[in-house]
Short mmCIF file of C-alpha atoms (C1' of nucleotides) in Angstrom, two decimals:
data_model
loop_
_atom_site.label_atom_id
_atom_site.label_comp_id
_atom_site.label_asym_id
_atom_site.label_seq_id
_atom_site.Cartn_x
_atom_site.Cartn_y
_atom_site.Cartn_z
CA MET A 1 101.65 108.05 70.83
CA PRO A 2 102.46 104.55 71.03
CA GLN A 3 100.97 101.99 68.57
CA PRO A 4 101.04 98.17 68.92
CA PRO A 5 103.50 96.70 66.06
CA ALA A 6 102.83 97.23 62.82
CA PRO A 7 100.93 93.88 61.24
CA ARG A 8 103.73 93.58 58.14
CA LYS A 9 102.38 90.39 56.91
CA ALA A 10 100.36 89.31 59.16
CA PRO A 11 101.74 86.28 60.39
CA GLY A 12 100.71 84.16 63.53
CA ARG A 13 97.57 84.67 65.08
CA PRO A 14 94.32 86.59 64.01
CA PRO A 15 93.82 89.41 67.26
CA ARG A 16 90.66 88.81 68.49
CA ILE A 17 90.50 92.50 70.68
CA SER A 18 92.04 95.95 69.92
CA ARG A 19 93.03 98.53 71.73
CA GLU A 20 90.35 100.92 70.63
CA GLU A 21 87.76 97.71 72.24
CA VAL A 22 89.72 97.70 75.67
CA VAL A 23 89.69 101.42 75.84
CA GLY A 24 85.32 101.47 75.10
CA ALA A 25 85.40 98.63 77.75
CA ALA A 26 87.03 100.85 80.17
CA ARG A 27 85.44 103.77 79.17
CA ARG A 28 81.67 101.95 80.12
CA ILE A 29 83.09 100.32 83.17
CA VAL A 30 84.04 104.08 84.70
CA ALA A 31 80.84 105.32 83.35
CA GLU A 32 78.62 102.71 84.86
CA GLU A 33 80.74 101.80 87.82
CA GLY A 34 83.55 104.59 88.94
CA VAL A 35 87.30 104.35 88.43
CA ASP A 36 87.77 102.41 91.56
CA ARG A 37 85.97 98.99 89.68
CA LEU A 38 87.98 99.57 86.94
CA THR A 39 90.61 96.21 87.63
CA MET A 40 92.31 94.67 84.94
CA ARG A 41 90.39 92.33 85.71
CA ARG A 42 87.13 93.20 85.36
CA LEU A 43 87.81 94.68 82.16
CA ALA A 44 88.93 91.59 80.82
CA ALA A 45 85.59 89.87 81.69
CA GLU A 46 83.77 92.60 80.39
CA ILE A 47 85.67 92.03 77.48
CA GLY A 48 85.48 88.33 77.54
CA SER A 49 88.94 88.03 77.92
CA THR A 50 91.68 87.06 80.43
CA PRO A 51 93.14 89.86 82.49
CA MET A 52 96.62 89.26 80.05
CA ALA A 53 95.42 89.38 77.21
CA LEU A 54 95.26 92.91 77.94
CA TYR A 55 98.79 93.25 78.46
CA HIS A 56 99.56 92.76 74.12
CA HIS A 57 97.31 95.57 74.23
CA VAL A 58 98.71 98.37 76.46
CA ARG A 59 101.48 98.13 78.26
CA ASN A 60 100.09 98.79 81.56
CA LYS A 61 97.37 100.11 83.33
CA GLU A 62 99.02 103.19 83.77
CA GLU A 63 99.02 103.50 79.71
CA LEU A 64 95.29 102.38 79.85
CA LEU A 65 94.37 105.30 82.13
CA VAL A 66 95.81 107.72 79.77
CA LEU A 67 94.86 106.33 76.80
CA LEU A 68 91.01 106.76 78.48
CA LEU A 69 91.94 110.24 79.41
CA ASP A 70 93.09 110.74 75.52
CA ASP A 71 89.47 109.06 75.06
CA TYR A 72 87.93 110.99 77.42
CA ALA A 73 89.46 114.44 75.96
CA ALA A 74 88.79 113.66 72.25
CA ARG A 75 85.30 112.79 72.55
CA THR A 76 84.32 115.44 75.35
CA LEU A 77 86.57 118.79 74.39
CA HIS A 78 84.77 120.19 72.16
CA ARG A 79 86.24 123.48 70.70
CA PRO A 80 83.97 126.67 71.90
CA ARG A 81 83.73 129.94 70.06
CA LEU A 82 86.12 132.27 71.60
CA PRO A 83 85.81 136.32 72.01
CA ALA A 84 87.84 138.31 70.10
CA ALA A 85 88.89 140.24 72.77
CA PRO A 86 92.73 138.38 74.13
CA ARG A 87 92.17 138.37 77.98
CA GLU A 88 88.63 136.66 77.95
CA ARG A 89 89.89 134.67 75.39
CA VAL A 90 91.96 132.46 77.79
CA VAL A 91 89.83 133.20 80.17
CA VAL A 92 86.96 131.20 78.19
CA ALA A 93 89.66 128.49 76.91
CA ALA A 94 90.26 127.66 80.69
CA ALA A 95 87.40 127.59 81.61
CA ALA A 96 86.22 124.82 78.53
CA ILE A 97 88.50 122.77 80.05
CA HIS A 98 87.86 122.85 83.63
CA GLU A 99 84.17 122.27 82.51
CA ALA A 100 85.03 119.39 80.65
CA LEU A 101 87.37 117.89 83.28
CA ALA A 102 84.94 118.65 86.09
CA ALA A 103 82.53 116.30 84.95
CA CYS A 104 84.74 113.60 85.26
CA PRO A 105 85.88 112.91 88.90
CA TRP A 106 87.59 109.84 87.96
CA ILE A 107 90.08 112.24 85.89
CA VAL A 108 91.88 113.14 89.21
CA GLU A 109 93.76 109.76 89.16
CA VAL A 110 95.07 110.48 85.56
CA LEU A 111 94.92 114.34 85.71
CA THR A 112 97.64 114.95 87.84
CA ALA A 113 100.13 114.21 85.32
CA ASP A 114 102.69 116.77 83.36
CA ASP A 115 100.59 118.87 82.11
CA LEU A 116 97.25 118.09 80.06
CA MET A 117 98.44 116.67 77.16
CA SER A 118 96.14 114.78 75.29
CA ALA A 119 96.31 115.89 71.93
CA SER A 120 92.73 116.89 71.71
CA ALA A 121 93.76 119.78 74.39
CA LEU A 122 96.88 121.37 72.83
CA TRP A 123 93.99 123.13 70.86
CA PHE A 124 93.50 124.78 74.18
CA VAL A 125 96.68 125.69 74.99
CA GLU A 126 97.85 127.00 72.14
CA GLN A 127 94.20 129.51 72.83
CA ILE A 128 95.83 130.39 76.19
CA VAL A 129 99.37 131.15 75.17
CA ASP A 130 98.33 132.87 71.83
CA GLY A 131 95.40 134.90 74.54
CA LEU A 132 98.02 135.52 76.58
CA ILE A 133 100.68 136.59 73.91
CA ALA A 134 98.62 139.25 72.52
CA CYS A 135 97.97 140.59 76.04
CA GLY A 136 101.54 141.54 76.11
CA LEU A 137 103.08 139.23 77.93
CA THR A 138 106.50 137.14 76.78
CA PRO A 139 106.51 134.29 75.07
CA GLU A 140 108.05 132.87 78.01
CA ARG A 141 105.39 134.61 80.27
CA ALA A 142 102.94 133.27 78.61
CA VAL A 143 104.00 129.97 79.27
CA HIS A 144 104.86 129.83 82.44
CA GLY A 145 101.39 132.28 82.82
CA TYR A 146 99.85 128.91 80.60
CA ARG A 147 101.30 126.60 83.61
CA ALA A 148 99.86 129.27 86.63
CA ILE A 149 95.89 128.55 84.69
CA TRP A 150 96.48 124.73 84.67
CA TYR A 151 97.71 124.45 88.10
CA TYR A 152 94.59 126.50 89.29
CA THR A 153 92.86 124.17 87.54
CA ALA A 154 93.67 120.90 88.06
CA GLY A 155 93.92 121.93 91.46
CA GLU A 156 90.21 123.25 91.91
CA ILE A 157 89.09 120.23 90.89
CA VAL A 158 91.09 117.67 92.50
CA VAL A 159 90.50 119.49 95.72
CA ARG A 160 86.49 119.69 94.77
CA ALA A 161 86.50 115.71 93.88
CA THR A 162 87.91 114.26 96.55
CA ALA A 163 85.89 116.83 98.93
CA ALA A 164 83.21 114.54 97.53
CA ARG A 165 84.04 111.37 97.73
CA ARG A 166 85.04 112.28 101.54
CA ARG A 167 81.82 113.35 101.98
CA ALA A 168 80.20 109.82 99.84
CA ASP A 169 82.16 107.55 101.65
CA HIS A 170 81.48 108.73 105.44
CA ASP A 171 79.01 110.86 106.30
CA ARG A 172 80.02 111.46 109.44
CA PRO A 173 81.96 115.25 110.44
CA THR A 174 84.51 116.05 108.38
CA TYR A 175 88.51 116.59 109.78
CA ARG A 176 87.77 120.24 108.93
CA GLU A 177 84.63 120.49 110.78
CA ARG A 178 86.12 118.88 113.75
CA VAL A 179 88.92 121.57 113.92
CA PHE A 180 86.70 124.00 113.45
CA GLY A 181 84.55 123.14 116.09
CA ASP A 182 86.53 124.56 119.18
CA LEU A 183 88.33 127.85 117.42
CA ASP A 184 90.29 129.88 120.03
CA PRO A 185 88.85 133.28 119.01
CA GLY A 186 91.76 134.48 120.83
CA GLU A 187 94.09 133.52 118.40
CA LEU A 188 92.43 132.86 114.96
CA PRO A 189 89.38 135.86 115.12
CA ARG A 190 88.90 136.14 111.25
CA LEU A 191 88.56 132.04 111.10
CA ALA A 192 86.24 131.88 114.54
CA GLY A 193 84.15 134.46 112.87
CA LEU A 194 83.66 132.83 110.06
CA ALA A 195 83.53 129.38 111.15
CA GLU A 196 79.31 129.26 110.67
CA ARG A 197 80.03 130.40 107.29
CA TRP A 198 83.02 128.54 105.99
CA ALA A 199 81.48 125.34 104.29
CA PRO A 200 78.35 127.33 102.61
CA LEU A 201 81.23 129.67 101.60
CA THR A 202 83.25 127.27 100.21
CA ALA A 203 81.20 124.75 99.02
CA GLU A 204 80.38 127.81 96.51
CA ASP A 205 81.63 127.26 92.73
CA THR A 206 83.73 130.58 92.29
CA TYR A 207 86.39 128.45 90.13
CA LEU A 208 85.49 131.47 87.35
CA ASP A 209 86.34 134.18 89.88
CA GLY A 210 89.58 133.28 90.53
CA LEU A 211 90.26 132.69 87.31
CA ARG A 212 89.31 135.77 86.47
CA ALA A 213 91.81 136.85 89.23
CA LEU A 214 94.78 135.23 88.08
CA VAL A 215 94.53 136.12 84.05
CA ASP A 216 93.61 139.40 85.45
CA GLY A 217 97.47 139.21 87.74
CA LEU A 218 99.11 137.53 84.83
CA VAL A 219 98.39 140.20 82.44
CA VAL A 220 98.86 143.01 84.65
CA THR A 221 101.79 141.78 86.37
CA GLY A 222 103.66 140.39 83.56
CA MET B 1 90.59 115.09 116.62
CA PRO B 2 89.23 111.77 116.91
CA GLN B 3 90.57 110.55 120.35
CA PRO B 4 90.50 106.62 121.23
CA PRO B 5 87.84 105.92 124.03
CA ALA B 6 88.42 107.32 127.52
CA PRO B 7 90.19 105.15 129.50
CA ARG B 8 88.02 105.23 132.51
CA LYS B 9 89.00 102.90 135.31
CA ALA B 10 91.48 100.54 132.86
CA PRO B 11 89.29 97.33 132.99
CA GLY B 12 90.77 94.79 130.72
CA ARG B 13 94.23 94.36 129.27
CA PRO B 14 96.82 96.82 129.06
CA PRO B 15 97.64 98.74 125.79
CA ARG B 16 100.81 97.73 124.08
CA ILE B 17 100.99 99.91 121.53
CA SER B 18 99.38 103.58 121.42
CA ARG B 19 98.46 105.77 118.58
CA GLU B 20 101.55 107.89 119.06
CA GLU B 21 103.61 105.17 118.20
CA VAL B 22 102.01 103.66 115.20
CA VAL B 23 101.98 107.30 113.87
CA GLY B 24 105.04 107.61 114.55
CA ALA B 25 105.93 104.22 112.83
CA ALA B 26 104.55 105.27 110.02
CA ARG B 27 106.72 108.32 109.47
CA ARG B 28 109.97 106.76 109.53
CA ILE B 29 108.29 103.91 106.42
CA VAL B 30 107.25 106.57 104.83
CA ALA B 31 110.04 108.75 105.48
CA GLU B 32 112.83 105.83 104.36
CA GLU B 33 111.00 103.44 101.47
CA GLY B 34 108.50 106.24 100.33
CA VAL B 35 104.53 106.10 100.98
CA ASP B 36 104.11 103.13 98.88
CA ARG B 37 105.37 100.61 100.98
CA LEU B 38 102.88 102.16 103.31
CA THR B 39 100.80 99.54 104.52
CA MET B 40 99.01 98.22 107.41
CA ARG B 41 101.07 94.67 107.13
CA ARG B 42 104.77 96.50 106.34
CA LEU B 43 103.18 99.04 109.40
CA ALA B 44 102.13 96.37 112.11
CA ALA B 45 105.49 94.45 111.73
CA GLU B 46 107.88 97.65 112.10
CA ILE B 47 105.61 97.94 115.59
CA GLY B 48 106.74 94.49 115.73
CA SER B 49 102.47 93.39 116.00
CA THR B 50 100.27 92.07 113.86
CA PRO B 51 97.61 93.93 111.13
CA MET B 52 94.61 93.92 112.82
CA ALA B 53 96.11 95.19 116.50
CA LEU B 54 96.35 98.52 114.24
CA TYR B 55 92.67 99.01 113.86
CA HIS B 56 92.37 99.32 117.65
CA HIS B 57 94.55 102.76 117.79
CA VAL B 58 93.23 103.81 114.03
CA ARG B 59 89.99 103.51 111.96
CA ASN B 60 91.39 102.52 109.30
CA LYS B 61 94.38 103.76 106.47
CA GLU B 62 92.58 106.93 105.19
CA GLU B 63 92.64 107.94 109.12
CA LEU B 64 96.32 107.09 109.40
CA LEU B 65 97.18 108.89 106.35
CA VAL B 66 95.15 112.32 107.90
CA LEU B 67 97.50 111.54 110.92
CA LEU B 68 100.16 111.51 109.21
CA LEU B 69 99.69 114.41 107.64
CA ASP B 70 98.98 116.17 110.83
CA ASP B 71 101.82 115.41 112.72
CA TYR B 72 103.79 116.07 109.43
CA ALA B 73 102.64 120.27 109.37
CA ALA B 74 102.77 120.10 113.17
CA ARG B 75 106.06 119.12 112.67
CA THR B 76 107.25 121.52 109.96
CA LEU B 77 105.69 124.10 109.41
CA HIS B 78 106.86 126.72 111.51
CA ARG B 79 105.22 130.18 111.75
CA PRO B 80 107.48 132.68 109.93
CA ARG B 81 107.85 136.51 110.36
CA LEU B 82 105.48 138.23 108.23
CA PRO B 83 105.34 141.34 106.97
CA ALA B 84 103.64 144.58 107.69
CA ALA B 85 102.02 144.93 104.32
CA PRO B 86 98.60 142.61 103.98
CA ARG B 87 99.13 141.60 100.60
CA GLU B 88 102.92 140.73 100.95
CA ARG B 89 101.62 138.88 104.11
CA VAL B 90 99.23 136.80 102.14
CA VAL B 91 102.15 136.21 99.70
CA VAL B 92 104.66 135.09 102.62
CA ALA B 93 102.25 132.90 104.17
CA ALA B 94 101.16 130.79 100.98
CA ALA B 95 104.60 130.12 100.05
CA ALA B 96 105.09 129.02 103.71
CA ILE B 97 102.31 126.33 103.32
CA HIS B 98 103.56 125.35 99.55
CA GLU B 99 107.19 125.30 100.76
CA ALA B 100 106.62 122.69 103.57
CA LEU B 101 104.03 120.89 101.44
CA ALA B 102 106.42 120.75 98.29
CA ALA B 103 109.05 119.02 100.84
CA CYS B 104 107.16 116.04 101.26
CA PRO B 105 105.81 114.65 97.90
CA TRP B 106 104.03 111.95 99.04
CA ILE B 107 101.46 114.12 100.59
CA VAL B 108 99.82 114.41 97.33
CA GLU B 109 97.53 111.30 97.91
CA VAL B 110 96.35 112.53 101.41
CA LEU B 111 96.71 116.22 99.97
CA THR B 112 93.88 116.05 97.78
CA ALA B 113 91.84 116.62 100.91
CA ASP B 114 88.89 119.22 101.78
CA ASP B 115 91.00 121.77 102.64
CA LEU B 116 94.37 121.73 104.04
CA MET B 117 92.50 121.31 107.11
CA SER B 118 95.74 120.71 109.75
CA ALA B 119 95.19 122.64 113.03
CA SER B 120 98.58 123.70 112.91
CA ALA B 121 97.58 124.96 109.18
CA LEU B 122 94.60 127.02 110.88
CA TRP B 123 97.06 129.87 111.05
CA PHE B 124 98.28 131.27 108.24
CA VAL B 125 94.69 130.32 106.94
CA GLU B 126 94.02 132.73 109.26
CA GLN B 127 97.01 134.86 108.01
CA ILE B 128 95.82 134.92 104.35
CA VAL B 129 92.14 135.61 105.03
CA ASP B 130 92.95 138.39 107.65
CA GLY B 131 95.72 139.72 104.49
CA LEU B 132 92.83 139.69 101.75
CA ILE B 133 90.67 141.63 104.38
CA ALA B 134 93.31 144.62 105.30
CA CYS B 135 94.02 144.71 101.73
CA GLY B 136 90.06 145.25 100.94
CA LEU B 137 88.34 142.45 100.87
CA THR B 138 84.94 141.24 102.06
CA PRO B 139 85.04 138.28 104.10
CA GLU B 140 83.76 136.21 101.68
CA ARG B 141 85.65 137.18 99.19
CA ALA B 142 88.39 136.74 101.46
CA VAL B 143 87.50 133.25 101.84
CA HIS B 144 87.27 132.76 98.22
CA GLY B 145 90.06 134.14 97.72
CA TYR B 146 92.16 131.65 99.89
CA ARG B 147 90.17 128.91 98.60
CA ALA B 148 91.87 130.10 94.77
CA ILE B 149 95.17 130.87 95.95
CA TRP B 150 95.04 126.62 97.86
CA TYR B 151 93.62 125.50 94.52
CA TYR B 152 96.54 127.00 92.91
CA THR B 153 99.02 125.53 95.48
CA ALA B 154 97.44 122.21 95.66
CA GLY B 155 97.68 122.38 91.82
CA GLU B 156 101.15 122.99 91.66
CA ILE B 157 102.23 120.54 93.91
CA VAL B 158 100.22 117.47 92.73
CA VAL B 159 101.35 118.19 89.05
CA ARG B 160 104.62 118.47 89.92
CA ALA B 161 105.10 115.37 92.45
CA THR B 162 103.32 113.29 89.71
CA ALA B 163 105.66 114.65 87.14
CA ALA B 164 108.84 113.79 88.97
CA ARG B 165 107.03 110.22 89.87
CA ARG B 166 106.50 109.60 86.21
CA ARG B 167 109.61 110.64 85.56
CA ALA B 168 111.54 108.27 88.09
CA ASP B 169 109.50 104.88 87.05
CA HIS B 170 109.43 105.61 83.22
CA ASP B 171 112.34 107.17 81.74
CA ARG B 172 111.35 106.71 78.79
CA PRO B 173 109.57 110.10 76.58
CA THR B 174 106.99 111.09 78.21
CA TYR B 175 103.44 111.50 76.74
CA ARG B 176 104.18 115.12 75.94
CA GLU B 177 106.99 114.72 74.11
CA ARG B 178 105.62 112.15 71.44
CA VAL B 179 102.85 115.00 71.18
CA PHE B 180 104.89 118.24 71.21
CA GLY B 181 107.14 115.53 68.60
CA ASP B 182 104.93 116.25 65.29
CA LEU B 183 103.28 119.70 66.15
CA ASP B 184 101.14 120.90 62.82
CA PRO B 185 102.92 124.88 62.79
CA GLY B 186 99.36 125.50 60.84
CA GLU B 187 97.23 124.76 62.96
CA LEU B 188 99.23 125.39 66.34
CA PRO B 189 101.76 128.06 65.56
CA ARG B 190 103.04 129.09 68.95
CA LEU B 191 103.28 125.54 70.49
CA ALA B 192 104.88 124.78 67.80
CA GLY B 193 107.46 128.04 67.70
CA LEU B 194 107.77 127.05 71.73
CA ALA B 195 108.35 123.29 71.27
CA GLU B 196 111.97 123.44 72.05
CA ARG B 197 111.66 125.56 74.81
CA TRP B 198 108.74 123.71 76.70
CA ALA B 199 110.35 121.49 78.76
CA PRO B 200 112.69 123.85 80.13
CA LEU B 201 110.42 126.56 80.54
CA THR B 202 107.85 124.33 82.60
CA ALA B 203 110.79 123.09 84.23
CA GLU B 204 111.36 126.09 86.00
CA ASP B 205 110.19 127.53 89.43
CA THR B 206 107.36 129.84 88.85
CA TYR B 207 105.36 129.45 91.98
CA LEU B 208 105.66 132.47 93.06
CA ASP B 209 105.01 134.49 90.02
CA GLY B 210 101.81 133.04 90.19
CA LEU B 211 101.07 133.33 93.39
CA ARG B 212 101.86 137.25 93.35
CA ALA B 213 99.91 137.21 89.73
CA LEU B 214 96.62 135.58 91.38
CA VAL B 215 97.10 137.41 94.37
CA ASP B 216 97.01 141.01 92.85
CA GLY B 217 94.67 140.28 90.75
CA LEU B 218 92.24 139.16 94.08
CA VAL B 219 93.12 142.32 95.68
CA VAL B 220 92.76 144.77 92.87
CA THR B 221 89.56 142.70 91.04
CA GLY B 222 87.93 141.94 94.43
"C1'" DA C 1 100.99 87.51 66.97
"C1'" DC C 2 98.41 86.87 70.15
"C1'" DC C 3 95.69 84.26 73.69
"C1'" DT C 4 95.54 81.24 78.15
"C1'" DG C 5 96.70 78.67 82.61
"C1'" DA C 6 98.76 79.19 87.04
"C1'" DA C 7 101.55 81.78 89.68
"C1'" DC C 8 103.86 85.46 92.72
"C1'" DA C 9 103.77 88.62 95.53
"C1'" DC C 10 100.66 91.11 97.35
"C1'" DC C 11 96.46 94.58 99.24
"C1'" DG C 12 92.49 96.30 102.90
"C1'" DT C 13 89.82 94.73 106.54
"C1'" DT C 14 86.54 91.76 108.88
"C1'" DC C 15 85.07 87.75 111.92
"C1'" DA C 16 85.75 85.05 116.21
"C1'" DA C 17 88.41 83.70 119.58
"C1'" DG C 18 92.10 84.16 123.02
"C1'" DT C 19 94.15 86.71 127.41
"C1'" DA D 1 90.17 95.97 126.71
"C1'" DC D 2 93.36 94.90 123.66
"C1'" DC D 3 95.53 91.46 120.58
"C1'" DT D 4 95.41 87.64 117.42
"C1'" DG D 5 95.53 84.01 113.36
"C1'" DA D 6 92.88 82.62 110.24
"C1'" DA D 7 90.37 84.08 106.29
"C1'" DC D 8 87.63 86.98 102.58
"C1'" DA D 9 87.51 88.72 98.50
"C1'" DC D 10 90.71 91.13 96.52
"C1'" DC D 11 95.05 93.47 93.56
"C1'" DG D 12 98.39 94.01 89.24
"C1'" DT D 13 102.04 91.71 86.74
"C1'" DT D 14 104.60 87.63 85.00
"C1'" DC D 15 106.09 83.50 83.11
"C1'" DA D 16 105.40 78.88 80.29
"C1'" DA D 17 103.09 77.21 77.53
"C1'" DG D 18 99.36 76.72 73.90
"C1'" DT D 19 97.76 77.79 68.95
#
DNA sequence: ACCTGAACACCGTTCAAGT
DNA sequence: ACCTGAACACCGTTCAAGT
């Protein structure tokens, strides 16, 4: 983790704000007003400082967001008691990550990171990889399996969060509804038959079902 | 699909630019300079018009992006020959969507839409849902199965695209590398053991493996 | 070392007016 | 109906200077 330069003999001016203070203020803004409102200017105002002062504690806005995700993970990602059966352990660990992230939809902007490599998430990754190995996968396949689970989990959150955002923004009929309006039952019989029930069906939360299917498939196939 | 108001008796001034022209110019800009460079101002300049003229053909920037995705899907989403075996049909249809989307990483901004409900993608959705039903799932579970596949696919693309973007932007060590640098082998033995190989392992393209596992799991479990 | 003011180089979108 | 100019209300970030 990047640290501000070490305060050796403390020459020069004493700091008025700290990195923690910056991240804390950012957390408040996001919690109360949403990510969209988190701007360097707004953040500076919240702290009672200037936009430029922030750049002494944070490289740029992207780093601020990563820091914020870290902060959030450390705060909300509590380790659950895990079942002994390895396959179930994988499911529970993944579901715990999912639950924490799903509760904070703003994460989407940042989440699209490499992996979820927040330090506090590592324990969960360890559990998933270890559980998959205990199910008989090679370490290589276990890592790939973890990736697949992460893709599925991140995708669920991103798609769901964006759908929710759109619904909130403009209450007009969504693009999907318009497309679904006139389906040719000759060409697309299944979709035409399901058109009425599509919205409620896709509104259901089936994250866990899909996760179980994926883990089953990984364990059996692998 | 939203259309500009019907030109009844053509009263008033004749149009100088069309919606197609707008979308076409946007496509060129994105192809040559990247999504980041696609702004209403830049687009107007490209067309030789003013930013405000665009708003007569497109509701706002978000609609422009949806239109652009549509245009892209219609252009590149060609229907492959599908295998007869239903399970394999599902895999091939999903992989075709994935391949088309993976080739255009800018899509990520828009992709996070509701579903991939571009009209031209519907045929693929039909194949997936129908294939899952042919595998013995109920229509409801087939829709849920399609959703799971979509989450997995969208997640793969979003995560991969963002990782690539970060790598391009700042070549400094990534956050993950720093976190992986000092792992406590006592607490996280699997990750510590895999630390060296993590980067190459997660760089491998295992979309198809994961997809197969997921489909297997959906078919067997369901 | 830390903070500030002023400025750079942008955004998407609205409004009132013109043809 | 379609297009324009000017303006509103913002952005993230850099630079040179102050303490």
